[in-house]
XYZ file of C-alpha atoms in Angstrom:
457
model
C 12.250 -43.217 -12.834
C 12.957 -39.654 -11.985
C 12.184 -37.834 -15.139
C 9.399 -40.663 -15.448
C 7.128 -40.275 -12.531
C 3.840 -37.843 -12.584
C 4.143 -37.369 -16.410
C 1.657 -40.412 -16.495
C -0.428 -38.459 -14.020
C -1.648 -36.117 -17.297
C -1.407 -38.280 -20.370
C -3.601 -41.145 -18.420
C -6.026 -38.525 -17.706
C -6.512 -36.742 -20.926
C -6.833 -40.317 -22.674
C -9.017 -41.263 -20.646
C -11.332 -38.310 -20.684
C -10.678 -38.585 -24.621
C -11.977 -42.093 -25.028
C -14.897 -41.629 -22.110
C -15.722 -38.615 -25.262
C -15.997 -36.255 -22.204
C -14.878 -33.362 -23.866
C -15.569 -30.516 -21.888
C -12.961 -31.651 -19.179
C -10.786 -32.909 -21.781
C -10.886 -29.283 -23.132
C -10.503 -27.593 -20.136
C -7.374 -28.987 -19.005
C -6.142 -29.498 -22.403
C -6.568 -25.073 -22.614
C -4.820 -24.812 -18.840
C -2.101 -26.929 -20.847
C -1.480 -24.491 -23.900
C -2.770 -21.490 -21.880
C -5.681 -21.146 -24.375
C -8.779 -19.538 -23.259
C -11.410 -22.336 -22.445
C -14.087 -20.426 -22.894
C -12.496 -20.231 -26.978
C -11.881 -24.293 -26.692
C -15.285 -24.932 -25.920
C -17.414 -22.508 -27.480
C -18.163 -24.362 -30.858
C -19.018 -27.496 -28.689
C -21.807 -25.402 -26.019
C -23.444 -24.302 -29.548
C -23.654 -27.334 -30.720
C -22.103 -26.504 -33.596
C -19.177 -29.387 -33.401
C -20.595 -33.283 -32.894
C -18.281 -34.857 -30.293
C -16.939 -36.918 -32.755
C -16.195 -33.987 -34.459
C -14.717 -32.791 -31.182
C -13.215 -35.941 -30.652
C -11.062 -36.089 -34.143
C -10.142 -32.106 -33.677
C -8.284 -32.208 -30.679
C -6.994 -35.733 -31.691
C -5.352 -33.499 -34.752
C -4.809 -30.573 -31.993
C -3.086 -32.359 -29.038
C -0.756 -35.091 -32.524
C 0.542 -31.144 -33.121
C 0.646 -30.093 -29.672
C 4.931 -29.784 -30.522
C 4.219 -27.030 -33.084
C 1.943 -25.037 -30.514
C 4.469 -22.235 -29.202
C 3.134 -21.232 -26.208
C 3.704 -24.705 -24.962
C 7.193 -25.268 -26.188
C 8.898 -27.999 -27.538
C 10.055 -29.635 -24.340
C 6.829 -29.523 -22.434
C 5.173 -30.670 -25.709
C 6.882 -33.926 -25.923
C 6.116 -34.701 -22.829
C 3.041 -34.329 -22.710
C 1.996 -35.938 -26.096
C 0.003 -39.495 -25.905
C 1.616 -42.694 -25.819
C 2.773 -45.446 -23.883
C 2.446 -44.105 -20.060
C 5.074 -45.109 -18.146
C 3.883 -46.498 -14.521
C 3.408 -44.309 -11.417
C 5.783 -44.670 -8.446
C 3.490 -45.810 -5.303
C 3.835 -43.352 -2.511
C 6.627 -44.328 -0.281
C 6.112 -42.707 3.574
C 8.957 -44.613 5.034
C 11.630 -42.417 7.040
C 14.256 -44.494 7.847
C 16.881 -44.138 4.695
C 16.125 -41.917 1.964
C 18.304 -41.954 -1.326
C 21.553 -40.998 -1.404
C 22.323 -37.088 -2.023
C 23.705 -36.762 -5.598
C 23.741 -32.880 -6.101
C 24.973 -31.367 -2.464
C 25.374 -27.642 -3.983
C 22.629 -26.267 -1.673
C 23.478 -27.483 1.015
C 26.872 -27.069 0.911
C 26.570 -22.962 0.199
C 23.958 -22.521 2.481
C 26.805 -23.972 4.767
C 28.941 -21.527 4.398
C 31.050 -23.431 2.333
C 33.246 -22.719 -1.027
C 31.438 -23.802 -4.227
C 32.139 -24.521 -7.580
C 29.649 -21.488 -8.520
C 26.458 -20.590 -6.864
C 23.456 -22.710 -6.432
C 20.154 -21.476 -7.608
C 16.517 -22.402 -7.023
C 13.756 -20.118 -7.244
C 10.448 -18.891 -4.619
C 7.708 -20.583 -6.166
C 9.684 -22.866 -8.487
C 6.586 -24.920 -8.630
C 2.784 -22.998 -9.623
C 1.083 -21.414 -11.481
C 3.040 -20.360 -14.078
C 4.113 -23.898 -15.043
C 0.972 -25.438 -17.912
C 1.452 -28.391 -15.906
C 0.821 -27.484 -12.618
C -2.634 -25.669 -14.407
C -3.539 -28.700 -15.552
C -4.058 -30.676 -12.317
C -5.914 -27.601 -10.799
C -8.042 -28.314 -13.447
C -9.333 -31.316 -11.596
C -8.273 -30.369 -8.015
C -8.932 -28.005 -5.495
C -5.766 -25.768 -4.344
C -5.478 -27.108 -0.966
C -6.566 -30.965 -1.991
C -3.239 -30.544 -3.929
C -1.565 -29.129 -1.035
C -3.244 -32.034 0.842
C -2.747 -35.351 -1.186
C 1.139 -36.564 -0.215
C 1.324 -38.291 -4.311
C -0.304 -34.594 -5.653
C 2.313 -32.684 -4.045
C 5.194 -34.565 -4.680
C 3.968 -34.285 -8.574
C 3.524 -30.584 -8.640
C 7.084 -30.276 -6.188
C 8.944 -32.099 -9.112
C 7.680 -30.704 -12.027
C 10.513 -28.046 -12.289
C 12.822 -30.251 -11.464
C 11.464 -32.280 -14.814
C 11.606 -29.317 -16.796
C 14.588 -27.861 -16.026
C 16.826 -31.029 -15.423
C 20.250 -30.209 -14.378
C 19.482 -26.215 -13.690
C 17.804 -26.710 -10.124
C 19.484 -27.088 -7.041
C 16.891 -27.930 -4.542
C 13.505 -28.887 -4.700
C 10.966 -27.105 -2.386
C 7.505 -28.632 -1.341
C 4.517 -27.340 -2.594
C 2.234 -26.220 0.304
C 1.410 -23.202 1.523
C 2.040 -21.134 4.362
C -1.478 -20.760 5.384
C -1.491 -24.878 6.449
C -1.029 -23.205 9.786
C -4.182 -20.994 10.889
C -5.525 -24.036 9.110
C -4.212 -26.518 11.552
C -5.160 -23.844 14.217
C -9.012 -23.692 13.246
C -9.318 -21.534 10.912
C -10.721 -22.029 7.957
C -8.321 -20.268 4.793
C -10.295 -20.848 0.935
C -8.024 -19.968 -2.275
C -10.679 -17.884 -4.445
C -9.264 -18.029 -8.047
C -8.156 -14.469 -8.984
C -7.912 -13.159 -5.273
C -6.144 -15.435 -3.453
C -6.493 -16.485 -0.508
C -9.912 -15.996 1.767
C -10.588 -16.473 5.004
C -14.315 -16.381 5.557
C -13.867 -15.739 9.171
C -11.241 -13.845 10.328
C -10.270 -12.857 14.002
C -11.798 -9.229 13.726
C -10.691 -8.656 17.776
C -8.490 -10.755 20.560
C -12.172 -12.441 21.942
C -11.916 -14.573 18.566
C -8.498 -15.928 19.419
C -10.665 -18.564 21.548
C -11.952 -19.724 18.822
C -8.541 -21.300 17.813
C -7.567 -24.568 19.092
C -3.700 -25.081 19.237
C -4.568 -24.620 23.024
C -7.417 -27.723 23.567
C -6.536 -30.881 25.005
C -5.068 -33.574 22.668
C -4.230 -30.901 20.146
C -1.468 -32.147 17.708
C 0.545 -29.844 15.121
C 2.442 -32.923 13.757
C -1.371 -34.329 13.687
C -2.691 -32.039 12.252
C -0.057 -31.235 9.169
C 0.674 -34.551 8.785
C -0.390 -34.632 4.704
C 2.816 -32.548 4.360
C 5.115 -34.545 6.295
C 3.488 -37.445 4.453
C 3.820 -34.919 1.125
C 8.119 -34.419 2.518
C 8.758 -38.130 2.292
C 7.512 -39.259 -0.332
C 9.234 -36.754 -2.800
C 12.650 -37.165 -0.932
C 12.258 -40.765 -1.864
C 10.934 -39.753 -5.610
C 13.250 -37.147 -5.870
C 16.459 -40.047 -6.017
C 18.965 -37.581 -4.121
C 18.720 -35.663 -7.404
C 18.947 -32.179 -5.344
C 17.942 -31.749 -1.284
C 14.680 -30.888 -0.660
C 13.241 -27.550 0.928
C 10.641 -27.208 3.736
C 9.307 -23.954 4.233
C 6.433 -22.096 6.804
C 5.157 -18.360 7.353
C 6.843 -16.343 10.125
C 4.204 -15.698 12.594
C 3.955 -12.055 11.513
C 2.613 -12.323 8.210
C 0.241 -15.233 9.731
C -1.135 -13.603 12.190
C -1.764 -10.479 9.664
C -3.569 -13.035 6.702
C -5.631 -13.728 10.112
C -6.681 -10.983 11.185
C -7.364 -9.400 7.789
C -9.292 -12.168 5.796
C -7.174 -12.054 3.181
C -4.326 -9.872 1.343
C -4.583 -6.170 1.922
C -2.630 -2.729 0.904
C -2.756 -1.221 4.263
C -3.233 -4.319 6.812
C -5.537 -1.501 9.338
C -7.384 -4.278 10.830
C -3.458 -6.207 11.677
C -1.762 -3.108 12.840
C -4.796 -2.235 14.913
C -3.838 -4.641 16.896
C -0.522 -4.104 17.690
C -1.048 -0.953 18.516
C -4.569 -0.922 20.438
C -3.958 -4.553 21.942
C -0.262 -5.024 21.917
C -0.704 -7.680 24.558
C -3.105 -9.917 22.803
C -0.994 -9.348 19.372
C 1.958 -10.793 21.639
C -0.307 -13.783 22.680
C -1.252 -14.386 19.420
C 1.916 -13.910 17.778
C 3.828 -16.578 20.663
C 1.224 -19.301 20.039
C 1.969 -19.008 16.061
C 5.569 -19.157 16.769
C 4.814 -22.485 18.731
C 2.722 -23.888 16.554
C 5.754 -23.149 13.577
C 8.440 -24.394 15.485
C 7.078 -27.581 16.083
C 5.650 -27.864 12.418
C 9.634 -27.127 10.394
C 11.581 -29.277 13.205
C 8.374 -32.092 11.798
C 9.475 -31.192 8.338
C 12.978 -31.711 9.509
C 11.815 -35.806 10.301
C 9.735 -36.264 7.546
C 12.931 -35.751 5.551
C 13.517 -31.607 4.804
C 17.055 -31.086 4.504
C 16.505 -27.525 4.370
C 13.803 -25.074 5.444
C 13.257 -21.403 4.612
C 10.720 -19.083 6.916
C 9.023 -16.365 5.046
C 7.631 -13.038 6.787
C 6.431 -11.908 3.282
C 4.968 -9.160 4.954
C 8.182 -8.000 6.958
C 8.189 -4.311 5.522
C 4.851 -3.123 6.303
C 6.501 -2.761 9.782
C 9.117 0.158 10.367
C 12.404 -0.564 12.456
C 10.727 -0.200 16.161
C 7.341 -2.307 15.279
C 9.873 -5.193 13.256
C 11.878 -5.681 16.650
C 8.521 -5.886 18.858
C 6.377 -8.134 16.656
C 8.260 -10.058 14.153
C 12.116 -10.226 15.089
C 11.652 -11.826 18.441
C 9.211 -14.621 16.955
C 11.726 -15.226 14.304
C 14.780 -15.640 16.654
C 12.339 -17.800 19.459
C 11.580 -20.173 16.105
C 15.030 -20.918 14.866
C 16.459 -20.944 18.044
C 13.804 -23.901 18.450
C 14.628 -25.444 15.064
C 18.760 -25.088 15.541
C 18.176 -27.128 19.412
C 16.485 -30.118 17.859
C 18.186 -29.848 14.413
C 21.705 -28.327 14.556
C 22.458 -30.077 10.816
C 20.162 -28.098 8.867
C 20.566 -24.808 6.829
C 17.301 -22.047 8.145
C 16.739 -19.443 5.649
C 14.903 -16.259 6.604
C 13.192 -14.054 4.512
C 11.942 -10.648 5.351
C 10.444 -9.105 2.634
C 11.367 -5.232 2.945
C 13.108 -5.124 6.089
C 16.889 -4.202 5.085
C 16.692 -1.835 7.873
C 16.941 -5.457 10.314
C 19.968 -6.991 8.460
C 22.268 -6.839 11.231
C 19.766 -8.127 13.950
C 18.854 -10.770 11.513
C 22.733 -11.119 10.915
C 23.167 -11.937 14.590
C 20.488 -14.299 14.901
C 20.571 -18.361 14.999
C 19.670 -17.979 10.753
C 22.380 -19.114 8.220
C 20.983 -17.368 5.389
C 19.327 -14.132 4.652
C 17.293 -14.158 1.554
C 16.994 -10.616 0.063
C 14.512 -9.090 -1.545
C 15.410 -6.890 -5.000
C 14.987 -3.167 -3.914
C 19.210 -3.732 -1.947
C 21.904 -4.014 -3.502
C 23.810 -7.305 -2.402
C 27.190 -5.547 -2.397
C 25.725 -2.906 0.469
C 24.191 -5.907 2.131
C 26.937 -7.866 2.028
C 29.537 -5.118 3.801
C 27.054 -4.502 6.341
C 26.271 -8.398 7.239
C 29.844 -8.857 7.541
C 30.243 -5.734 10.006
C 28.063 -7.043 12.215
C 29.149 -10.450 12.503
C 32.772 -9.159 12.661
C 34.642 -10.753 15.415
C 32.488 -13.982 15.637
C 33.263 -17.184 14.010
C 29.591 -17.163 12.164
C 29.700 -16.813 8.422
C 25.963 -15.765 7.217
C 24.970 -16.502 3.585
C 22.893 -14.652 1.333
C 20.441 -15.519 -1.476
C 18.780 -13.547 -4.082
C 18.021 -11.140 -5.224
C 16.602 -10.569 -8.829
C 13.694 -8.614 -9.466
C 10.715 -11.041 -10.826
C 9.424 -8.756 -13.013
C 12.504 -8.955 -15.539
C 11.862 -12.053 -16.199
C 9.227 -10.071 -18.194
C 12.323 -8.824 -20.402
C 13.944 -10.205 -23.070
C 16.334 -13.236 -22.569
C 19.045 -10.631 -23.074
C 18.227 -8.221 -20.380
C 17.575 -11.569 -18.459
C 21.217 -12.325 -18.744
C 22.791 -9.495 -18.368
C 21.150 -8.282 -15.237
C 22.038 -11.544 -13.917
C 24.983 -11.555 -14.618
C 25.098 -7.743 -12.876
C 23.368 -9.719 -10.404
C 25.843 -12.934 -9.483
C 28.748 -9.603 -9.833
C 27.700 -7.867 -6.856
C 27.217 -10.780 -4.800
C 30.572 -12.356 -5.118
C 32.026 -15.784 -4.876
C 29.559 -16.744 -2.027
C 25.742 -16.900 -2.250
C 22.661 -18.808 -3.697
C 20.960 -17.403 -6.210
C 17.380 -16.605 -6.363
C 14.609 -14.501 -7.110
C 13.745 -11.705 -4.731
C 10.331 -12.730 -4.769
C 8.181 -15.474 -6.218
C 7.475 -16.833 -9.837
C 4.389 -15.064 -11.295
C 1.419 -16.841 -12.710
C 2.075 -14.897 -16.040
C 5.934 -16.099 -16.232
C 6.837 -17.167 -19.291
C 8.603 -20.338 -18.148
C 11.381 -20.452 -20.780
C 12.504 -17.001 -19.344
C 13.025 -18.636 -15.813
C 14.648 -20.898 -18.029
C 17.389 -18.466 -19.383
C 17.785 -17.214 -15.614
C 19.039 -20.763 -14.645
C 21.471 -21.031 -17.307
C 22.447 -17.726 -16.360
C 23.368 -18.067 -12.947
C 25.100 -21.438 -13.923
C 27.137 -19.542 -16.464
C 27.973 -16.070 -14.698
C 28.303 -17.842 -10.761
C 30.893 -20.145 -11.594
C 34.331 -19.944 -9.859
C 38.244 -20.477 -11.094
């Protein structure tokens, strides 16, 4: 049942478009599936060089021979061939009981227990590098996918289906910017550009537009669609692997809310820190309160572990990180640990190597590393910081994502080196997320290499 769920969406929709002779929509979905330029696919049609009947026949033949298309790959081609469509599972939002977990490798490792090999998963393992994800995005806006539990579930399990038996965790498909949305800000996902805030916070007076302090505001109500996606995904996974929830950290979210999107300098956000420090602290505090409640809500909904993303940590120097990031990370972690002490909690403060010791002494169980630090050095520093304490901090990471653009031999070699550098106790991951232009089969090489290189006797 798990392996069949969600395949029917693409198959049924493409078959429906074919039968209805809606060839533009069919080719838009097909071009995403095969990674082919849409304009090339439809140029003959739009110039009236082919009739709809001729085009239908052409694409039927193309679809039947999809397994020959090297850009799709054998595995995905077979999954997307037309044929008998298995029934989709109805959504299940029952939080009273969940299927028994079959693979607890990630959870054991996150608790610091000895494991037979390193568990492995990848940040952004569900996303634009997968043709099956792009097929869904043809018909659905990014945030509509996030807000529709059935679609979020389908996207979450796509990598589990493609890499059957190789991933040790799923992470719910959502976005860190659902929190600013919940607080009353408009966020758009612009193709080719990324997140865009049409009306960002330009000065402290603009904070009055946020709704989180208004009477009747409820984090759980505003973000219930994420909770439903988590619950539905837990049932759909049928215990295959644990499901991770996540959120963005206050400084990173504040930077987006002020800059209006990504930035090379973060000059606007940093102006707040240095020109309006008290207003900055108040905003960071409000974001932290929302994030803390949100993460606990994810646990209630079925998340079995959590990760907090401080993606722009490296844009702060040590003193500013200690003042405008670390206190809010620790505050969130303490709240979550009080409400859900059994749930492993990971922090990913990208670029903040200078703060390893402080992070090790915070309530987080796992520290995720980017690719710019040697795992041996990180392990030494973390162990020294925790010397004499009963706490055991687990490390996660940290292959440079761009290595997946290399040859399979290079990926294998560098993955083996990474596993040796971490030693016996770690969670394997990339040093940041998957990229849209990554070859899905190169991720498979990475996953298989972790399995082979990290086995313990």
